[in-house]
XYZ file of C-alpha atoms in Angstrom:
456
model
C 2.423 12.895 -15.368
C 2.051 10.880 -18.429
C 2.563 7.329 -18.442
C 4.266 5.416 -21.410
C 5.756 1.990 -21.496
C 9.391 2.515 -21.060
C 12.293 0.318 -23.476
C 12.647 -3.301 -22.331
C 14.687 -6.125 -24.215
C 11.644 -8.161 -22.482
C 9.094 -6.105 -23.965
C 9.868 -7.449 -27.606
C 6.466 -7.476 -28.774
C 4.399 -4.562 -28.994
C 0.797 -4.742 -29.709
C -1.117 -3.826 -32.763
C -2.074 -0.332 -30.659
C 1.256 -0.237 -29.995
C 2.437 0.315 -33.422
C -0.235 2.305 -34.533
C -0.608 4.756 -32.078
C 1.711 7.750 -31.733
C 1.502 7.958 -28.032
C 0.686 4.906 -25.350
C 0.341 5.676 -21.575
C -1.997 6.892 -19.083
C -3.223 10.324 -19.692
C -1.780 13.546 -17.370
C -3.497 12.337 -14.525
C -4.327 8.443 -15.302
C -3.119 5.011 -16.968
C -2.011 4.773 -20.045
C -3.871 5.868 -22.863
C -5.013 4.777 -26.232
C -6.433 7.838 -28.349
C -9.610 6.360 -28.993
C -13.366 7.401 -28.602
C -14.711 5.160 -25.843
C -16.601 2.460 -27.689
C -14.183 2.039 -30.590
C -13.538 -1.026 -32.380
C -9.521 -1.304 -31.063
C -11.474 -1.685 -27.620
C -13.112 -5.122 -29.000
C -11.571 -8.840 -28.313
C -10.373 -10.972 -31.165
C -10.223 -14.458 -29.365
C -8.621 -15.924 -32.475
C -5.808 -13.822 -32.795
C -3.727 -15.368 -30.308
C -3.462 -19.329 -29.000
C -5.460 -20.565 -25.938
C -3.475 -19.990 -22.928
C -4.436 -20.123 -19.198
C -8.018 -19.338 -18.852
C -8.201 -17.204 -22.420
C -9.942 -17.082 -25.076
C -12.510 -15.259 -23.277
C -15.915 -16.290 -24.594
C -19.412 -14.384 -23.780
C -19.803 -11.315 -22.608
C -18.757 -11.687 -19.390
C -14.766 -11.392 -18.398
C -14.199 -12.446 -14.690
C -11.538 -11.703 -11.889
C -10.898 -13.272 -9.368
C -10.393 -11.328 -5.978
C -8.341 -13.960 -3.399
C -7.686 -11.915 -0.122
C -7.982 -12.969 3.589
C -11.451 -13.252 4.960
C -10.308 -14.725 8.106
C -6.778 -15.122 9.938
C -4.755 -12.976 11.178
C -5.041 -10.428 8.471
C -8.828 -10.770 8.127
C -9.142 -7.169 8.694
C -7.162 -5.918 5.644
C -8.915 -8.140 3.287
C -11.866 -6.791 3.925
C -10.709 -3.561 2.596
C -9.342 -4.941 -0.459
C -12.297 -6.629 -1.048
C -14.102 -3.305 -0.984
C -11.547 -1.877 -3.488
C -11.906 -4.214 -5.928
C -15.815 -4.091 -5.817
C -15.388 -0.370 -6.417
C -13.025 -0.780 -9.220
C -15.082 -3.450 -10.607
C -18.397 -1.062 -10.608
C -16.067 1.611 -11.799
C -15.079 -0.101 -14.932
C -18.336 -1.433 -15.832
C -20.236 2.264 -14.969
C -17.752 4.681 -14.833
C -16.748 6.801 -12.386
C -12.922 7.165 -10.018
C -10.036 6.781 -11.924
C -11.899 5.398 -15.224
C -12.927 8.555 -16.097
C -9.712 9.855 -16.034
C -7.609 7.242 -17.700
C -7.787 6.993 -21.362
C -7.606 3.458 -21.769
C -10.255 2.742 -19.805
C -14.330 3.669 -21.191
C -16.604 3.089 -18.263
C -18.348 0.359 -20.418
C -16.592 -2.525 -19.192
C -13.429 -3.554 -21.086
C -12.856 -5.067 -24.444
C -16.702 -5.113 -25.275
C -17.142 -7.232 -22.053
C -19.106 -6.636 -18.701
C -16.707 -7.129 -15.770
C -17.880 -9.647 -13.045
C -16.067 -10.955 -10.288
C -15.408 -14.519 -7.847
C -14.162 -13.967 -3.992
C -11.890 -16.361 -2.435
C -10.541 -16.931 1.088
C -6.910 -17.313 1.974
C -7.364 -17.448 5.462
C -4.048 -15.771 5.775
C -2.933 -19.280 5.313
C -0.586 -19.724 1.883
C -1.319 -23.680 1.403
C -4.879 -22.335 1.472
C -4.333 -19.445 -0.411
C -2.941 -21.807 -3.670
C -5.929 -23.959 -3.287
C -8.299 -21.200 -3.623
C -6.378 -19.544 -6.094
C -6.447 -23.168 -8.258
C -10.614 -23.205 -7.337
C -10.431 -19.282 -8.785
C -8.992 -20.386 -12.377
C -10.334 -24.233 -12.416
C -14.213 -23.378 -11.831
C -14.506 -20.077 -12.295
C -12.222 -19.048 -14.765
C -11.257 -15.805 -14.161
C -8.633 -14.341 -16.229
C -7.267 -12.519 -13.592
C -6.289 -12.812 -9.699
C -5.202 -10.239 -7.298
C -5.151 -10.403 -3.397
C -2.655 -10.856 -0.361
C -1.941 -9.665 2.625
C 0.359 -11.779 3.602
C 3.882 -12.421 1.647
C 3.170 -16.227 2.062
C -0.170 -16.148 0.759
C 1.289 -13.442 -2.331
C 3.905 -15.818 -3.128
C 2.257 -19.071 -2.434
C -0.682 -17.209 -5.275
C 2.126 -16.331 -8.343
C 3.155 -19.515 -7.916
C 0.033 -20.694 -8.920
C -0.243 -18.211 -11.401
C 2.961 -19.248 -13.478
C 1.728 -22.612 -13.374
C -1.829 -21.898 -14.733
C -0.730 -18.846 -17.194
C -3.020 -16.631 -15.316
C -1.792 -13.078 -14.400
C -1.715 -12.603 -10.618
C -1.827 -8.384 -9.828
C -0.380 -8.497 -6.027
C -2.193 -6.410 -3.393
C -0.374 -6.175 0.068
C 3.239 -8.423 0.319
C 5.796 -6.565 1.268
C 8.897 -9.383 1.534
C 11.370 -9.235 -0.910
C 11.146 -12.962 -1.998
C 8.188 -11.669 -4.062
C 10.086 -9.444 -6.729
C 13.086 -11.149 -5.702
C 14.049 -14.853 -5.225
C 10.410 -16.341 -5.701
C 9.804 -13.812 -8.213
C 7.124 -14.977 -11.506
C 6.350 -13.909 -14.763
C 2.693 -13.931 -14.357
C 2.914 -11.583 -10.895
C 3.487 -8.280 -10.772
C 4.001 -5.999 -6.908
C 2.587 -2.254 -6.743
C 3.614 -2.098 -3.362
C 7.292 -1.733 -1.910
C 9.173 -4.490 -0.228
C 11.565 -4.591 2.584
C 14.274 -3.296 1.566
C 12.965 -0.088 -0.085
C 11.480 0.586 3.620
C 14.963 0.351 5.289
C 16.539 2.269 2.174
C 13.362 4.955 3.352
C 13.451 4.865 6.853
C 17.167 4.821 8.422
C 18.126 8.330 7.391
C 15.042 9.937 8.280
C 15.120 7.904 11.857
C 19.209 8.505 12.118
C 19.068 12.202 11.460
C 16.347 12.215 14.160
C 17.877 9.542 16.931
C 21.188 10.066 15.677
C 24.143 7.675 14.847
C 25.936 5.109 16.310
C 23.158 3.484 17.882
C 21.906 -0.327 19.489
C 19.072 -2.159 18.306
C 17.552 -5.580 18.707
C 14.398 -6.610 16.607
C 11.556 -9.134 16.741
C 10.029 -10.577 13.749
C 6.969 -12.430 12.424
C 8.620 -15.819 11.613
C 8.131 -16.148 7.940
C 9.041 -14.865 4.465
C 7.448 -11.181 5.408
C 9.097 -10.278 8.833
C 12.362 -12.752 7.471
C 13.246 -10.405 5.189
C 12.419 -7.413 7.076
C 14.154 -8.054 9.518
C 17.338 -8.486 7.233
C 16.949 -5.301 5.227
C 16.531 -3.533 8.758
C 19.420 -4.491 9.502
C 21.113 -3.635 6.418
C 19.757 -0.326 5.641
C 20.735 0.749 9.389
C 24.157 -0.881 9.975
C 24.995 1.361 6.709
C 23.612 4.603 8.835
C 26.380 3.000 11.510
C 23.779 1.426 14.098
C 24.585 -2.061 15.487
C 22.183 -5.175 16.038
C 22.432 -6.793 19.317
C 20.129 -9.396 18.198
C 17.042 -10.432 15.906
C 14.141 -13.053 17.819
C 11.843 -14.894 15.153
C 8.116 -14.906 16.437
C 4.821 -16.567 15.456
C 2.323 -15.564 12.963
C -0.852 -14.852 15.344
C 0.810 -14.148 18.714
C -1.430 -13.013 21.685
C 0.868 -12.127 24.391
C 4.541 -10.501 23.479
C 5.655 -10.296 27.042
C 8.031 -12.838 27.372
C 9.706 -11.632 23.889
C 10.089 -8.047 24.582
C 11.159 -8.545 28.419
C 14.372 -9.866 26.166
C 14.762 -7.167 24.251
C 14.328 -4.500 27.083
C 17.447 -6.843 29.078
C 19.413 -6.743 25.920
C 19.973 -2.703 26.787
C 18.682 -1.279 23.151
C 18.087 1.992 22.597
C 15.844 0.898 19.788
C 14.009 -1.813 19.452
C 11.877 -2.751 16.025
C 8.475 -4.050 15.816
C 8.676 -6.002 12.927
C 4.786 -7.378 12.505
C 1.951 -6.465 10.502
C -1.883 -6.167 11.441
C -3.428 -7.117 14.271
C -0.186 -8.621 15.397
C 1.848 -5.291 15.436
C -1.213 -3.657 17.230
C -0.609 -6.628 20.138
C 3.235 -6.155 20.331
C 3.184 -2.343 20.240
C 0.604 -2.207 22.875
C 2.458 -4.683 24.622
C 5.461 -2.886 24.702
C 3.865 0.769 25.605
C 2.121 -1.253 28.795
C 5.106 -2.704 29.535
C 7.056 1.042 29.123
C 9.408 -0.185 27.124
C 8.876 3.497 25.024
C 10.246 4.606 28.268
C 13.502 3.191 27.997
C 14.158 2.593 24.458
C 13.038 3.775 21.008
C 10.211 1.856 19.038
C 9.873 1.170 15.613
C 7.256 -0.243 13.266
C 8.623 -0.509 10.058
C 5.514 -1.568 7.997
C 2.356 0.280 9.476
C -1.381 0.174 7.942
C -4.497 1.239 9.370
C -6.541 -1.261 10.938
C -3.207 -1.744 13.149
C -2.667 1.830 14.313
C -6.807 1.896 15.394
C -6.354 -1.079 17.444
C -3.416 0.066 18.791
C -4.723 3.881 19.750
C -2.499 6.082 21.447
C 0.384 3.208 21.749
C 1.766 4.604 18.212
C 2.340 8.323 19.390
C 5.690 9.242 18.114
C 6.307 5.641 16.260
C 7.794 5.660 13.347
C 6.947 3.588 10.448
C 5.841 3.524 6.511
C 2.582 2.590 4.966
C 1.964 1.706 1.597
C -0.640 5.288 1.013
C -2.703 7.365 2.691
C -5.663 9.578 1.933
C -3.347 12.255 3.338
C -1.186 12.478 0.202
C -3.009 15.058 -1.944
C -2.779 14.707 -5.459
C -6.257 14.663 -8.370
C -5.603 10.804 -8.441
C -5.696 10.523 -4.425
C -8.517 12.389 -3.564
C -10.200 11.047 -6.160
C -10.069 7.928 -5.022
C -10.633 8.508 -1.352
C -13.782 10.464 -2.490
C -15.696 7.620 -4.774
C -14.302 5.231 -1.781
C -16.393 7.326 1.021
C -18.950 7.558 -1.348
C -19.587 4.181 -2.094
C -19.094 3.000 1.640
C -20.800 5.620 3.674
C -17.621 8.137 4.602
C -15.081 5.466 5.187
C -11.783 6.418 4.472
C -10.363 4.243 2.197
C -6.747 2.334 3.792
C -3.377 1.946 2.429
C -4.487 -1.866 1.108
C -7.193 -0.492 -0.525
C -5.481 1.645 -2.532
C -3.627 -1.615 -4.122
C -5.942 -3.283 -4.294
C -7.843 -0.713 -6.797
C -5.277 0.703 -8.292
C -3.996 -3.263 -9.426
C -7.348 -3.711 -10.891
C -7.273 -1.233 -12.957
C -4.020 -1.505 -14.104
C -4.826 -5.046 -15.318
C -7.842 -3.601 -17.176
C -6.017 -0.634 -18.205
C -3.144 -2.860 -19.458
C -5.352 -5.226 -21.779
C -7.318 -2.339 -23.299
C -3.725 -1.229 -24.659
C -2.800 -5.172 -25.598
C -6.438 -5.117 -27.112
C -6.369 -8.695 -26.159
C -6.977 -10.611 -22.729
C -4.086 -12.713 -24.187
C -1.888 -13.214 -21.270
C 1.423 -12.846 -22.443
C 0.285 -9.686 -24.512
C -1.141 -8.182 -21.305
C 2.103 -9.031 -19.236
C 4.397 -7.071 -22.154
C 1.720 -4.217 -21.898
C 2.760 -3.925 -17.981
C 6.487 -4.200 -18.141
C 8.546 -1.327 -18.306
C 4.827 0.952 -17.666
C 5.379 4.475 -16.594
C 2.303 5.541 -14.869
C 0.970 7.677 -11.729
C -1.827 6.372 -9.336
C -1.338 9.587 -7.233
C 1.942 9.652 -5.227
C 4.114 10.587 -8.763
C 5.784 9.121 -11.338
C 6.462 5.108 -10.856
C 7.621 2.945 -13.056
C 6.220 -1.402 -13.722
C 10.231 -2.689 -13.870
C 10.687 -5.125 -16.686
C 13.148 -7.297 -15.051
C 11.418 -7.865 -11.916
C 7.585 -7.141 -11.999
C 8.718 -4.343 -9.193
C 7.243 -1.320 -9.191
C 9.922 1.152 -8.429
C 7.579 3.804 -6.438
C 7.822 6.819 -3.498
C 7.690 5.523 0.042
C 5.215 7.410 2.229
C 7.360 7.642 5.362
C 4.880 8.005 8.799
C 4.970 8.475 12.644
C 1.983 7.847 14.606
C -0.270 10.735 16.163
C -0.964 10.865 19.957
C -4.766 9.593 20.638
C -6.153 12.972 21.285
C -5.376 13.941 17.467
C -6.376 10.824 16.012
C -9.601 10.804 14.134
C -11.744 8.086 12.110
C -9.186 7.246 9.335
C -6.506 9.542 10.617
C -3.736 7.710 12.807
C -0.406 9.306 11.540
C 1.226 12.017 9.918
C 3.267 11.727 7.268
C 6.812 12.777 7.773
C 7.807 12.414 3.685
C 7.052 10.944 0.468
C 10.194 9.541 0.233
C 11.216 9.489 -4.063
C 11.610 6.160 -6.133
C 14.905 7.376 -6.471
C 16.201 7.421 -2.793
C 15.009 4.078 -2.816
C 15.300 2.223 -6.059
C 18.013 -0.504 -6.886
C 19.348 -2.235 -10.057
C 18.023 -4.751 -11.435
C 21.285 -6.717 -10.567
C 21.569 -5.953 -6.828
C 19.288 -6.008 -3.645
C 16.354 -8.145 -3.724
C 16.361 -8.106 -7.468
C 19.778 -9.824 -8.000
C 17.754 -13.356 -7.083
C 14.824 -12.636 -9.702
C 14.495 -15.068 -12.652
C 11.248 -14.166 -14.096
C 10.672 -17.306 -16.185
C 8.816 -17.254 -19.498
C 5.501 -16.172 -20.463
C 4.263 -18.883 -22.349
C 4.111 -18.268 -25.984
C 7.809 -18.801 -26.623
């Protein structure tokens, strides 16, 4: 589908290509699109068109991002797929190759006459952390660009950052609504859904299967992640006519959910939600499976991804949940992807985080090419309002919040005897933007005050 940048009383200032170019967006099957030949002059930086903001002008011939994800924690494992994303997208848009050759913006020969190159930090899954390495990312190596996360707290803890510094931070993986929504930046922009566009997904696919009228009690990572899941569990299925017996905060990096769920099984639930992510969902699911609680009450895990269904094996048979993609959904743009991924890393299929991770790069890149400028601010108006496709349909970079408004694949997890390397779920339905969008003045969005971009 093509991609254009849609109307936006904050997108005031169109670039040069902007005005000049009869249509801007990724091609039929990529990012926007310039109509240039690779190698034109429009694809060349002119540092002294715009004032120094952030880490811009670029000088050399080298532009640099900055990848900040978790190399240890408790989401270690998911940040070492992003970091193998962004390597790929990096090699892509210095060599060509994936998604580069299909979206028009983007040559194959770096972008804006520069080689890309990149600088890894470590969050640790830890947001104090996370700013600090962000701040070492823009202070000593000044990249122009940071993307990463994992975490909400990290994600948030990062834009904050980024508004300060005037450096554009692409999230990967956060999935609380503070991100678009009360802690909300200028400078950061969210691919993935949050919270509440996985309750608006899952209750009437769960109710029409459970049915109505049902009990539930929920645990919940204690922080800004499983906070606001829990709330916009609650939400979206109290409207389907379900009714919370009660919600238990727990903490980041728990070993042993025993003593938690033994509460929730003598609370008399007939559902009971899983609210945590990674390797901590894999411990609380399996957990609850040893402990039979699937026996005597429905489980749900509302946010799933992959390294936590392998560790958890046959314990998600039957378990609902979403996941941010999968190499399942077949489109050009998906298998794409998955195929330069198991290419580049010997037949690994490529996970949900991944797929943000890469498809954030290249929206950055894809984004300047059509500012023609690494300007920030220029770059930022280039992203909002952006109608593009990265290979689940049309989506849409919302203006007012830096949310993309996106389909949410819907899953439930395959019994261990069908589960193979990469494969842990089937997907139930690619739920539409649509079914799951909100205004910009209610839900999570309501809260959002983007602040300015710098050049006012």
């Amino acid at each position: 589908m093509p991609q254009k940048n849609a109307p936006s009383s904050q997108n005031n200032l169109p670039s040069r290509r902007t005005l000049l170019k009869a249509s801007v967006g990724i091609g039929g099957v990529g990012l926007a699109g310039c109509l240039d030949q690779f190698g034109s002059e429009t694809s060349k930086e002119v540092d002294s068109e715009y004032p120094s903001l952030g880490t811009y002008p670029v000088t050399g011939d080298i532009v640099k991002f900055g990848f900040n994800v978790p190399r240890s924690g408790a989401y270690s494992s998911e940040g070492g797929d992003e970091l193998r994303a962004y390597k790929l997208a990096v090699k892509h848009l210095n060599e060509g190759g994936g998604w580069v050759d299909s979206f028009d913006d983007l040559s194959g020969d770096g972008l804006l006459g520069k080689e890309v190159d990149y600088a890894i930090g470590n969050t640790e899954t830890n947001a104090e952390t996370a700013a600090d390495s962000a701040r070492r990312l823009i202070n000593q190596d000044d990249v122009i660009m940071i993307s990463g996360g994992a975490s909400s707290a990290t994600a948030i803890a990062q834009q904050e950052v980024a508004q300060e510094k005037k450096v554009l931070y692409m999230c990967a993986l956060t999935h609380s609504n503070d991100t678009t929504g009360k802690d909300c930046v200028r400078y950061g922009f969210r691919e993935v859904f949050n919270a509440y566009m996985s309750g608006q997904a899952l209750a009437p696919i769960v109710t029409d299967d459970y049915g109505s009228d049902l009990s539930f009690y929920q645990l919940y990572a204690d922080y800004s992640w499983g906070q606001t899941q829990q709330a916009s569990m609650q939400s979206a299925f109290e409207d389907e006519g379900w009714s919370q017996i009660n919600s238990i905060p727990t903490p980041l990096g728990t070993k042993d959910y025993s003593s938690y769920l033994e509460r929730a099984r003598d609370s008399g639930a007939d559902v009971i939600f899983l609210n945590h992510y990674g390797l901590d969902g894999a411990n609380s699911l399996t957990d609850a499976v040893e402990m039979g609680l699937d026996e005597e009450a429905e489980l749900i895990v509302p946010l799933y991804n992959r390294p936590m269904a392998q560790a958890a094996g046959g314990a998600i048979d039957g378990i609902y949940g979403t996941v941010a993609w999968d190499a399942q959904i077949e489109s050009d743009l998906s298998n794409t992807f998955t195929e330069t991924f198991q290419s580049e890393y010997n037949d690994r299929i490529p996970s949900g985080t991944a797929h943000l991770a890469y498809a954030q790069t290249l929206q950055y890149a894809a984004a300047a090419e059509r500012a023609e400028t690494f300007s920030p601010p220029h770059v930022i108006r280039e992203l909002e309002g952006h109608e593009y496709d990265i290979g689940m349909g049309q989506e849409t970079m919302r203006a007012c919040d830096h949310q993309a408004q996106r389909p949410v694949p819907v899953v439930k997890g395959l019994p261990e005897s069908e589960q193979q390397e990469g494969v842990f779920y089937e997907i139930e339905e690619l739920v539409s933007s649509d079914q799951v969008s909100y205004d910009c003045d209610s839900g999570p969005a309501a809260q959002c005050s983007l602040g300015e971009y710098g050049d006012e």
